[in-house]
PDB file of C-alpha atoms in Angstrom:
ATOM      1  CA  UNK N   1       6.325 172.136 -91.198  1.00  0.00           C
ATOM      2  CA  UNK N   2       6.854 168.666 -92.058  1.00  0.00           C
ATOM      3  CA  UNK N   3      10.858 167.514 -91.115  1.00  0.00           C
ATOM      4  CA  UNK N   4      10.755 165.009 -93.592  1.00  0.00           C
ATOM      5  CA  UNK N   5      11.343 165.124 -97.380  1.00  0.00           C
ATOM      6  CA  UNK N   6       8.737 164.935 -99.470  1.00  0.00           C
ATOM      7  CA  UNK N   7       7.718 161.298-100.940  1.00  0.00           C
ATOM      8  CA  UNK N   8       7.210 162.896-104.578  1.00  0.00           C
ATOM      9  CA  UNK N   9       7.439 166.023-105.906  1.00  0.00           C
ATOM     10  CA  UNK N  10       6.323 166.775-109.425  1.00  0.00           C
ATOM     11  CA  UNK N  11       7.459 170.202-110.735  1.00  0.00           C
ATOM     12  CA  UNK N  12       4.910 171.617-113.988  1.00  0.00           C
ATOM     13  CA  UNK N  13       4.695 168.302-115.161  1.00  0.00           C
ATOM     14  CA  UNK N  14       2.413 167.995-118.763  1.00  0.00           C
ATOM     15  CA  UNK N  15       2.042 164.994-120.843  1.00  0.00           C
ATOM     16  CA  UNK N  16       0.730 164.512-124.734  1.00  0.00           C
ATOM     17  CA  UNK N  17       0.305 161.737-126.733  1.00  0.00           C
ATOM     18  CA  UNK N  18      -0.533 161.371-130.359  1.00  0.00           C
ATOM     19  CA  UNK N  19      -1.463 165.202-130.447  1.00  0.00           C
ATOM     20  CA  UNK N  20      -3.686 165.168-127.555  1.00  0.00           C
ATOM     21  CA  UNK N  21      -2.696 167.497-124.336  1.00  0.00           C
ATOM     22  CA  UNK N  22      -3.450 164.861-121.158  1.00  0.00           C
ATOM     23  CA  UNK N  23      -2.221 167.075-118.520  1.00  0.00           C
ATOM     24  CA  UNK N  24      -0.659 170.527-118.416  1.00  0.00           C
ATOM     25  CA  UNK N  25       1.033 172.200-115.867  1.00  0.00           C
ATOM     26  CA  UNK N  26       1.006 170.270-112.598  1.00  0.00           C
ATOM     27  CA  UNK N  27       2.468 170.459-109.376  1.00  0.00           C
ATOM     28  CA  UNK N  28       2.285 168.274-106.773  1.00  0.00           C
ATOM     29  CA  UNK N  29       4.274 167.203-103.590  1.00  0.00           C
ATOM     30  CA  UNK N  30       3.196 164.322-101.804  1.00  0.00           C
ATOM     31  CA  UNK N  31       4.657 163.447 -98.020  1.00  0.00           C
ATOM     32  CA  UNK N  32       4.063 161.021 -95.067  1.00  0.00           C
ATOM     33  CA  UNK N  33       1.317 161.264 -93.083  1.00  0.00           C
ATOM     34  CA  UNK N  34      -0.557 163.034 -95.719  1.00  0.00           C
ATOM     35  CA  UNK N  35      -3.492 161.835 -97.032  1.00  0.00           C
ATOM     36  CA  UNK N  36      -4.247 163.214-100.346  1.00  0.00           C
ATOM     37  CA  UNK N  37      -7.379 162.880-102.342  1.00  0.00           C
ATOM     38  CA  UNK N  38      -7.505 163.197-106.177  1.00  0.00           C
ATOM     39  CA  UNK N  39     -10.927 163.978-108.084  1.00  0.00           C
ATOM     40  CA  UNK N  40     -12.023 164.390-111.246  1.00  0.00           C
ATOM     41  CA  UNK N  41     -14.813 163.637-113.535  1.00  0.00           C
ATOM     42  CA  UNK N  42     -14.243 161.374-115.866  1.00  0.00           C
ATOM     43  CA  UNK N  43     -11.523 161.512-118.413  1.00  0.00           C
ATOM     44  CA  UNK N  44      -9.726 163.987-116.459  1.00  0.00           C
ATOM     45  CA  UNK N  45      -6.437 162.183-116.169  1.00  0.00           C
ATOM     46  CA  UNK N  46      -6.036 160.884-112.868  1.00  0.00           C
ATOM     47  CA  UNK N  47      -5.017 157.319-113.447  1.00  0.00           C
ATOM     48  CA  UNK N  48      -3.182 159.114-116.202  1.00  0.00           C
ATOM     49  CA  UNK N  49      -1.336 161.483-113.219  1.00  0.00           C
ATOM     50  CA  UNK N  50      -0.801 158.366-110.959  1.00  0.00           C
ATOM     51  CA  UNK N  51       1.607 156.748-113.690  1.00  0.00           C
ATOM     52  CA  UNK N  52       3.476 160.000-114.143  1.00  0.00           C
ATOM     53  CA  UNK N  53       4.368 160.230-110.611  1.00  0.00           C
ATOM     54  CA  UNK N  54       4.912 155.970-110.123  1.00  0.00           C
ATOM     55  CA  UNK N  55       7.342 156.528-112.816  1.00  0.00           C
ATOM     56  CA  UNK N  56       5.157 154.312-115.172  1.00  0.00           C
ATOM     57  CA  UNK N  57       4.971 157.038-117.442  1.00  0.00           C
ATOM     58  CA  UNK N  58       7.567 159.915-118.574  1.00  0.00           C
ATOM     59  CA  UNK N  59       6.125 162.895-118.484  1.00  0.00           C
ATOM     60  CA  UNK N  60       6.044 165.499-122.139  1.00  0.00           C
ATOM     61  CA  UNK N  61       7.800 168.347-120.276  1.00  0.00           C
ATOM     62  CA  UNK N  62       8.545 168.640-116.029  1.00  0.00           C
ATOM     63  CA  UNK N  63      10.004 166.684-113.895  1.00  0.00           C
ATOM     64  CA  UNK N  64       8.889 164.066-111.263  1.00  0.00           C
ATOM     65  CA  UNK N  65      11.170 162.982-108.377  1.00  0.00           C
ATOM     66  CA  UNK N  66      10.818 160.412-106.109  1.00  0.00           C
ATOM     67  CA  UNK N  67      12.608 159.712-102.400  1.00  0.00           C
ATOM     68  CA  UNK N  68      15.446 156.969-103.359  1.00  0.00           C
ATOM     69  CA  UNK N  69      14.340 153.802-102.516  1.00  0.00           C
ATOM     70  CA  UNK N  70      10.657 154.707-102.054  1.00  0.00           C
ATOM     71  CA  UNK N  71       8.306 152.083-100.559  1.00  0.00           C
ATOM     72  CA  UNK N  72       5.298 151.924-102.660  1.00  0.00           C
ATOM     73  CA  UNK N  73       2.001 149.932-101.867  1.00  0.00           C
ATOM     74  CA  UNK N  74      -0.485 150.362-104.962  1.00  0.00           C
ATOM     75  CA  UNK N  75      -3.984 149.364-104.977  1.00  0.00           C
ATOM     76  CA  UNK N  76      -5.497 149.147-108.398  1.00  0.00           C
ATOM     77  CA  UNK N  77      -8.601 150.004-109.450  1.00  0.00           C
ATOM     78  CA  UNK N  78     -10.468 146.561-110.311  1.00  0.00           C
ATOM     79  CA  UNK N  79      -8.501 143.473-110.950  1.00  0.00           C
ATOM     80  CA  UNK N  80      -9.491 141.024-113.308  1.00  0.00           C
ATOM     81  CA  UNK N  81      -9.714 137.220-112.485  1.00  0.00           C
ATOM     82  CA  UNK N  82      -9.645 134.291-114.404  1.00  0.00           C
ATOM     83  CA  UNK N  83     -12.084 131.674-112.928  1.00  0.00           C
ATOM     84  CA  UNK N  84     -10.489 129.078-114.238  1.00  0.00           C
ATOM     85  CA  UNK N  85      -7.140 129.805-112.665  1.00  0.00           C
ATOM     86  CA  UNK N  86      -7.713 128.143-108.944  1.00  0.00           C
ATOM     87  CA  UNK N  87      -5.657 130.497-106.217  1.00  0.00           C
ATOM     88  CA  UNK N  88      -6.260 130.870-102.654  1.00  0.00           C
ATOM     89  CA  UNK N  89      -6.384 134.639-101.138  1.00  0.00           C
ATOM     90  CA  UNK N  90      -2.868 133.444 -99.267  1.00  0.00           C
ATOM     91  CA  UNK N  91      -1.628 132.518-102.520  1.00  0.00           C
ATOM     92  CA  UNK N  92      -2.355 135.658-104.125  1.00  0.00           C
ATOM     93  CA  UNK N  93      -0.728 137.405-101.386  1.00  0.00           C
ATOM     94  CA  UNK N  94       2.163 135.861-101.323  1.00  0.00           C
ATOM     95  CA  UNK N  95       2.652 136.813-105.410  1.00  0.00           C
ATOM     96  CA  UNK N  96       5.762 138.797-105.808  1.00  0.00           C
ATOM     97  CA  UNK N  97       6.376 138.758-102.216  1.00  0.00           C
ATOM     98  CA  UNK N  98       7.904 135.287-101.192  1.00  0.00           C
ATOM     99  CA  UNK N  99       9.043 135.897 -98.133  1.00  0.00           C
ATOM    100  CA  UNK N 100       5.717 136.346 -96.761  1.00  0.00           C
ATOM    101  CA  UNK N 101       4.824 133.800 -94.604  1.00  0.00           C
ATOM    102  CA  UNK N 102       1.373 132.443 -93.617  1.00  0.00           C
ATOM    103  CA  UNK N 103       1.130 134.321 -90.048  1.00  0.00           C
ATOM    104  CA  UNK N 104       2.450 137.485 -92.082  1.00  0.00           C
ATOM    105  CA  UNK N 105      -0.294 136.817 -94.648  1.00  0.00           C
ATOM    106  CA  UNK N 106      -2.972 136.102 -91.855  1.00  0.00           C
ATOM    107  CA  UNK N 107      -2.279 139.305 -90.280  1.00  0.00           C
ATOM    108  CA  UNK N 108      -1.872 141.273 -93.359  1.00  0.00           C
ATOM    109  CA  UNK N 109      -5.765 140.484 -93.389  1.00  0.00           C
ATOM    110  CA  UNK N 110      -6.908 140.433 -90.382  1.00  0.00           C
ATOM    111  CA  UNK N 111      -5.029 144.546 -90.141  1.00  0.00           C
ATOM    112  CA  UNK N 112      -8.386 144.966 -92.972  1.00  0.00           C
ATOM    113  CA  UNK N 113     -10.893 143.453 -91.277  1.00  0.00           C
ATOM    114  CA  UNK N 114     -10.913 140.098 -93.647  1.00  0.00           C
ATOM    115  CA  UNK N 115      -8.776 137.553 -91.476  1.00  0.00           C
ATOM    116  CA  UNK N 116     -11.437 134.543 -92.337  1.00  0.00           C
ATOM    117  CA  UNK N 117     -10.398 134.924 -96.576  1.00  0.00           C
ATOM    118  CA  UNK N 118      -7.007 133.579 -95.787  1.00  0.00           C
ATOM    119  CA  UNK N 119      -8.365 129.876 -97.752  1.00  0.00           C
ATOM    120  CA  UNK N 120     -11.065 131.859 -99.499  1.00  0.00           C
ATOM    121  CA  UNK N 121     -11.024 131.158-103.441  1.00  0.00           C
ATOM    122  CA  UNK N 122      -9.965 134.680-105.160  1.00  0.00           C
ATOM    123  CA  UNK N 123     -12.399 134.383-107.700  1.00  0.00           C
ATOM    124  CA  UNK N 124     -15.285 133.691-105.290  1.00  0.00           C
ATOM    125  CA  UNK N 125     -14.773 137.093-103.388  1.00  0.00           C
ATOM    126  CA  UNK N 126     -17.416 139.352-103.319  1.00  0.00           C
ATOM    127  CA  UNK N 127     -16.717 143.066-104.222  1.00  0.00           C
ATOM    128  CA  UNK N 128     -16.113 144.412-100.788  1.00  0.00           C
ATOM    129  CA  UNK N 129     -13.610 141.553 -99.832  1.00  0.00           C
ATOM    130  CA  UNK N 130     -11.239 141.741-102.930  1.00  0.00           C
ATOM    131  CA  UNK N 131     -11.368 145.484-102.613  1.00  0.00           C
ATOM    132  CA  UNK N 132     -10.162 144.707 -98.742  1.00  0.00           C
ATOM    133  CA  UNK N 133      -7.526 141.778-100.034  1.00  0.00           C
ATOM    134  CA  UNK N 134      -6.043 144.245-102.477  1.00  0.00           C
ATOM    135  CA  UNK N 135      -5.775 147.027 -99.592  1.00  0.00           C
ATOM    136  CA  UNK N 136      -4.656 144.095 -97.603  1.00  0.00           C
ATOM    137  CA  UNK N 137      -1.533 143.385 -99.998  1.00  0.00           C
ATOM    138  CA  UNK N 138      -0.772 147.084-100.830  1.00  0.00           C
ATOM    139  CA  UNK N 139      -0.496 147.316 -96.875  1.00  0.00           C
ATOM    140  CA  UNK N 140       1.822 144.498 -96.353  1.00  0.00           C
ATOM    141  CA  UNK N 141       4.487 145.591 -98.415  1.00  0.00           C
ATOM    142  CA  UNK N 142       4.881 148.173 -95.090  1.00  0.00           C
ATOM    143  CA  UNK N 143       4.773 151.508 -97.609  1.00  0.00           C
ATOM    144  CA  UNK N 144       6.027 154.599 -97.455  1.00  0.00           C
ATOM    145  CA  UNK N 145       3.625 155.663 -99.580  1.00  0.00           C
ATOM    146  CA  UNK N 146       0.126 154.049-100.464  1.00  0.00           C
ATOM    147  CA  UNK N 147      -1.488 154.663-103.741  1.00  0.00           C
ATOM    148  CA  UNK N 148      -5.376 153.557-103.928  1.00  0.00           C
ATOM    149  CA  UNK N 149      -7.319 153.747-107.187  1.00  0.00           C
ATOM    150  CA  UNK N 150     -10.402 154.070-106.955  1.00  0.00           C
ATOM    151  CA  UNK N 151     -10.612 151.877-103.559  1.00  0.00           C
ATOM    152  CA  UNK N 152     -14.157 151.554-103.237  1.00  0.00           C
ATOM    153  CA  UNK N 153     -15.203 150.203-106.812  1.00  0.00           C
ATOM    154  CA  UNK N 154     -17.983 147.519-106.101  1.00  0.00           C
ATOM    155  CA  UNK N 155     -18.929 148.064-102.516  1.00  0.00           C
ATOM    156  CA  UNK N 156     -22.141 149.561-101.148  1.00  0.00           C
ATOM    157  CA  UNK N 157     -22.338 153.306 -99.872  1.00  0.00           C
ATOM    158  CA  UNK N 158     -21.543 152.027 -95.955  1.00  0.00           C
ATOM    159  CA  UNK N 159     -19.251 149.775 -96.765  1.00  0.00           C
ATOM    160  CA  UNK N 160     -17.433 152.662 -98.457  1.00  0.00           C
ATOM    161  CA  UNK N 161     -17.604 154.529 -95.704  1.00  0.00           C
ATOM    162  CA  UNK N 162     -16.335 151.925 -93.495  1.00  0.00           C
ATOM    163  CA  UNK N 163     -12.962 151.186 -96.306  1.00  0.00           C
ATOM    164  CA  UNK N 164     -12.200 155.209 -96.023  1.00  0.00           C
ATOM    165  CA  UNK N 165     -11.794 154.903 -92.292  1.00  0.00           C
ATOM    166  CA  UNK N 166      -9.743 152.160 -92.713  1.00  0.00           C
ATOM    167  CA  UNK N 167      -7.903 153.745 -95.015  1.00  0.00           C
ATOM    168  CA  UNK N 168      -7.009 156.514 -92.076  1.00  0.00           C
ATOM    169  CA  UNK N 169      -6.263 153.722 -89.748  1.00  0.00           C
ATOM    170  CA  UNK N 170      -3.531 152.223 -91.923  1.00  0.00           C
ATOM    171  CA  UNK N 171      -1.781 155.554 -92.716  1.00  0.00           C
ATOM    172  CA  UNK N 172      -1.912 156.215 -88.904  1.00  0.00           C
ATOM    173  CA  UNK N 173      -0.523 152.680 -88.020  1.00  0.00           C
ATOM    174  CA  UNK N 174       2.169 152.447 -91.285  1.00  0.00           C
ATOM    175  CA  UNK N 175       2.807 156.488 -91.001  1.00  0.00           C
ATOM    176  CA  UNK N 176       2.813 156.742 -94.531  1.00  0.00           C
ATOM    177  CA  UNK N 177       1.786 158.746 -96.818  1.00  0.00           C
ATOM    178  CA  UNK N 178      -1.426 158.037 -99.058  1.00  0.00           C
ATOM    179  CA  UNK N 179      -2.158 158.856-102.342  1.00  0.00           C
ATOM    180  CA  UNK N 180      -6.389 158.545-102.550  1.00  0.00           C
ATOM    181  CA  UNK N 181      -7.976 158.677-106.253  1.00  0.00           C
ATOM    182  CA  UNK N 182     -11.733 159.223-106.256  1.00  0.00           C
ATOM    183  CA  UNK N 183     -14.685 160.832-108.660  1.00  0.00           C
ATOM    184  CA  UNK N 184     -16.921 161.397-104.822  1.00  0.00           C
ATOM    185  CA  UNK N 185     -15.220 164.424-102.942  1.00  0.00           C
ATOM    186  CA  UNK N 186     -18.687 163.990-100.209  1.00  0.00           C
ATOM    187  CA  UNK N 187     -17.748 160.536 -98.892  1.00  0.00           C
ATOM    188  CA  UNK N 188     -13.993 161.162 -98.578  1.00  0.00           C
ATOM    189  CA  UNK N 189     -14.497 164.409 -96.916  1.00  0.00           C
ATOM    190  CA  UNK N 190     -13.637 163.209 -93.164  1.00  0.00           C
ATOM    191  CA  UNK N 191     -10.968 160.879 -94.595  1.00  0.00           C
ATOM    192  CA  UNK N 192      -8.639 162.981 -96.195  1.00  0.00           C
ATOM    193  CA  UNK N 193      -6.489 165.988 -95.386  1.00  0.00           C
ATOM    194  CA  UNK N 194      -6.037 167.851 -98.769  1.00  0.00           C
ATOM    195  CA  UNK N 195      -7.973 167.320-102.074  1.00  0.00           C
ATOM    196  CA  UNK N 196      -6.062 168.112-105.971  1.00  0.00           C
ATOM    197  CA  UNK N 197      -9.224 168.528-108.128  1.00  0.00           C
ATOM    198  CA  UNK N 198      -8.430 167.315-111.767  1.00  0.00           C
ATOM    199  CA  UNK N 199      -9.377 168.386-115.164  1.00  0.00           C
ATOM    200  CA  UNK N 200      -5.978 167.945-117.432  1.00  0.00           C
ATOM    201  CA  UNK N 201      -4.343 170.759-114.663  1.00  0.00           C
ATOM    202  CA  UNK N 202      -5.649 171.161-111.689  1.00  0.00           C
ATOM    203  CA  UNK N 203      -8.364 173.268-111.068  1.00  0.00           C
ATOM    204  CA  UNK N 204      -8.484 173.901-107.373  1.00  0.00           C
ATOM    205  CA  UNK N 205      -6.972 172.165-104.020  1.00  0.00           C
ATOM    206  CA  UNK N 206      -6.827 172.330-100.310  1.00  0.00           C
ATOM    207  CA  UNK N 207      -9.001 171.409 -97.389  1.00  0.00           C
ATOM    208  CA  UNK N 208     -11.895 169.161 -98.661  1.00  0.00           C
ATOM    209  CA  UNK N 209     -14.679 171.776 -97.451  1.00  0.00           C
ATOM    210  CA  UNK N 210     -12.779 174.658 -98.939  1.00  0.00           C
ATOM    211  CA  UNK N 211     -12.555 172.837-102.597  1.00  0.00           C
ATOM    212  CA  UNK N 212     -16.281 171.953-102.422  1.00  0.00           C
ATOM    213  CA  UNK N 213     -17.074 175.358-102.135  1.00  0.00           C
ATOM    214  CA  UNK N 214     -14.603 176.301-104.699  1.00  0.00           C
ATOM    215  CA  UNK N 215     -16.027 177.753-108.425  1.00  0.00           C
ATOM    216  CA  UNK N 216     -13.408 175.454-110.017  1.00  0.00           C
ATOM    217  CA  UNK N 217     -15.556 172.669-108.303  1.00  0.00           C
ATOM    218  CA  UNK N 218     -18.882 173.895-108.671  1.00  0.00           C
ATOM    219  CA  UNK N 219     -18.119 174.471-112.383  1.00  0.00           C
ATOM    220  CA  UNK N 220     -17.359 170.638-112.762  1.00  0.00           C
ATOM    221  CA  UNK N 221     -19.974 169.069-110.271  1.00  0.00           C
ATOM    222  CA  UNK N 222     -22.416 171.484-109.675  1.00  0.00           C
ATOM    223  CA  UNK N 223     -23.773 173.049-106.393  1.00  0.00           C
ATOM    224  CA  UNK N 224     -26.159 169.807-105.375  1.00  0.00           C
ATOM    225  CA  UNK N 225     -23.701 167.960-103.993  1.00  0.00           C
ATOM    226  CA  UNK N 226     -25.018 168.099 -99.688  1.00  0.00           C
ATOM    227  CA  UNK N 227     -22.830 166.809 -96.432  1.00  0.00           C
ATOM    228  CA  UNK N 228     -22.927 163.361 -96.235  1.00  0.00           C
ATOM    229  CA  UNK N 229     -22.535 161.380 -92.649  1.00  0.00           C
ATOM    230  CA  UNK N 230     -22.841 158.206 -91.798  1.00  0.00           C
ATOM    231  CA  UNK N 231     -22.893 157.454 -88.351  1.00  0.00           C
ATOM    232  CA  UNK N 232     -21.330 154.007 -87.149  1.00  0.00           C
ATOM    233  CA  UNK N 233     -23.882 152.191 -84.168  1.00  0.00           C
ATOM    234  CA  UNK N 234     -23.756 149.527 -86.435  1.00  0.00           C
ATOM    235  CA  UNK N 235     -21.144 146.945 -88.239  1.00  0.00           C
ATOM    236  CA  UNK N 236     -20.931 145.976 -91.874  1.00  0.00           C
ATOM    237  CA  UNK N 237     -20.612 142.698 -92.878  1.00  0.00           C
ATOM    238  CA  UNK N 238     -18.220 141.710 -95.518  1.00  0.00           C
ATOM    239  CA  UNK N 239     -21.254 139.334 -96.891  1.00  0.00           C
ATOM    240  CA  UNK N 240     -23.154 143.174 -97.194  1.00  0.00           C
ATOM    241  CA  UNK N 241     -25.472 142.476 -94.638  1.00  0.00           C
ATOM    242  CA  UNK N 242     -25.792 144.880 -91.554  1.00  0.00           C
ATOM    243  CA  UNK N 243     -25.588 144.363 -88.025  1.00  0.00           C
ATOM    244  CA  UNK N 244     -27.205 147.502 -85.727  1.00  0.00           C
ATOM    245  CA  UNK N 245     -28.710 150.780 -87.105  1.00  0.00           C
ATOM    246  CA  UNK N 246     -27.771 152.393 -89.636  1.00  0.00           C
ATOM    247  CA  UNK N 247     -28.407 156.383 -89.878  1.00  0.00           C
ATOM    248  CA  UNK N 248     -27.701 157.933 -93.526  1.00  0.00           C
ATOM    249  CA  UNK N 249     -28.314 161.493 -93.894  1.00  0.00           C
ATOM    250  CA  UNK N 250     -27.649 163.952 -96.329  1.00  0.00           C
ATOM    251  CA  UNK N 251     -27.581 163.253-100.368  1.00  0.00           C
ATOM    252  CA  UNK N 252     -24.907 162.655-102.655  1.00  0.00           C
ATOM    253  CA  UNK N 253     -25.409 164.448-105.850  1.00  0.00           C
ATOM    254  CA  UNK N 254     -28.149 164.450-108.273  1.00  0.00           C
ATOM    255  CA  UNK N 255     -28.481 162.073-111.201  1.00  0.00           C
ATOM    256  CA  UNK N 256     -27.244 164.289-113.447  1.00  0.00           C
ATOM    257  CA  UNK N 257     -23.569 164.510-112.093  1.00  0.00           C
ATOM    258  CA  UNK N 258     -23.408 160.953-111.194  1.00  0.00           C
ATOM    259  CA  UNK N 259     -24.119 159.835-114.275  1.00  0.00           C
ATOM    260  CA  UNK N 260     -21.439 162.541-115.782  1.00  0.00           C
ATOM    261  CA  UNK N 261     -19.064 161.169-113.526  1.00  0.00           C
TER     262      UNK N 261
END
């Protein structure tokens, strides 16, 4: 049993706009240490969920509560950049946060593996380093609770791999909790502890193995989706390129479900 209180509980919570039924009926409670894992094909309201229980959205009917004071680091799911608009990684950082100072900002990154972007242009970052500059900023604002969008958008299968174990790092170093949204239950499988599987309400949820197996899950993503493992004698560059061996084995889904998703 965990002593602490939960982080956010949300208690049959539904939302509908303009006629149209969002989500129904959903309980969740998130707490520290946790790492939770939300899927969901597409259009199943997850971002939608993530807003109800950041209090960006009020929910139709149910309630959401949060821990007073709750210490939120939120990773979005792609940020746009204007090219035009010069600003250093430090910079960008230091947004909203003022009392961050360089060494603060230098270790912020170097915590995500990216300690060389401090001067690095924002808008010339490849994929895989703004994806670890965002984590990098959600991180520094020492959270309670860490929500991730979509973390991986833009980076190659290992470097996902790589980002999810990182992810498990932080939570173990911050002891927060972390809220994990994703459409690929297979590559988060070692990196989370429970999985909420999505589709307006949710469907089915506990140990990742046990939901993949689930008819709930099946129904939504069919019965092709195999193990995957990816076994680290290697290191991935943040420039994509690959130092060592890599093994991949296993396959991910076929090209019908990926493309649904």
């Amino acid at each position: 049993m965990n002593p602490s209180p939960p982080l956010i509980t949300a208690d049959r919570v539904a939302l509908q706009l303009a006629g149209r039924q969002l989500l129904r009926d959903i309980s969740v409670e998130l707490i520290q240490r946790e790492i939770v894992t939300l899927i969901g094909p597409n259009g199943a309201g997850k971002t939608t969920l993530l807003r109800l229980l950041l209090g960006l959205t009020k929910p139709t009917s149910g309630t959401v509560w949060r821990q007073p004071g709750l210490r939120i680091g939120y990773m979005p799911q792609r940020l746009h950049i204007d090219n035009s608009m010069p600003m250093s990684v430090q910079r960008f950082l230091q947004m909203g946060q003022p009392g961050i100072k360089t060494t603060q900002a230098q270790a912020a990154l170097d915590r995500v593996g990216a300690g060389q972007l401090l001067q690095a242009s924002l808008a010339n970052l490849s994929g895989g380093e703004m994806q670890r500059v965002l984590l990098a900023r959600a991180a520094s604002r020492k959270p309670q609770l860490l929500v991730l969008d979509e973390p991986t958008q833009g980076v190659d299968v290992g470097g996902q791999s790589e980002l999810y174990q990182l992810i498990a790092t932080l939570r173990d170093e911050l002891g927060c909790g972390v809220l994990l949204v994703s459409h690929d239950l297979h590559l988060v499988m070692a990196a989370t502890d429970r999985v909420l599987c999505l589709n307006q309400h949710i469907c089915c949820h506990g140990h990742p193995e046990q939901v993949s197996k689930d008819p709930a899950y099946l129904a939504l993503f069919g019965d092709t989706v195999a193990p995957y493992t990816h076994q680290h004698n290697h290191q991935h560059k943040l420039s994509g390129d690959i130092a060592g061996e890599c093994n991949h084995s296993g396959t991910k889904s076929n090209g019908k479900n990926r493309e649904q998703q």
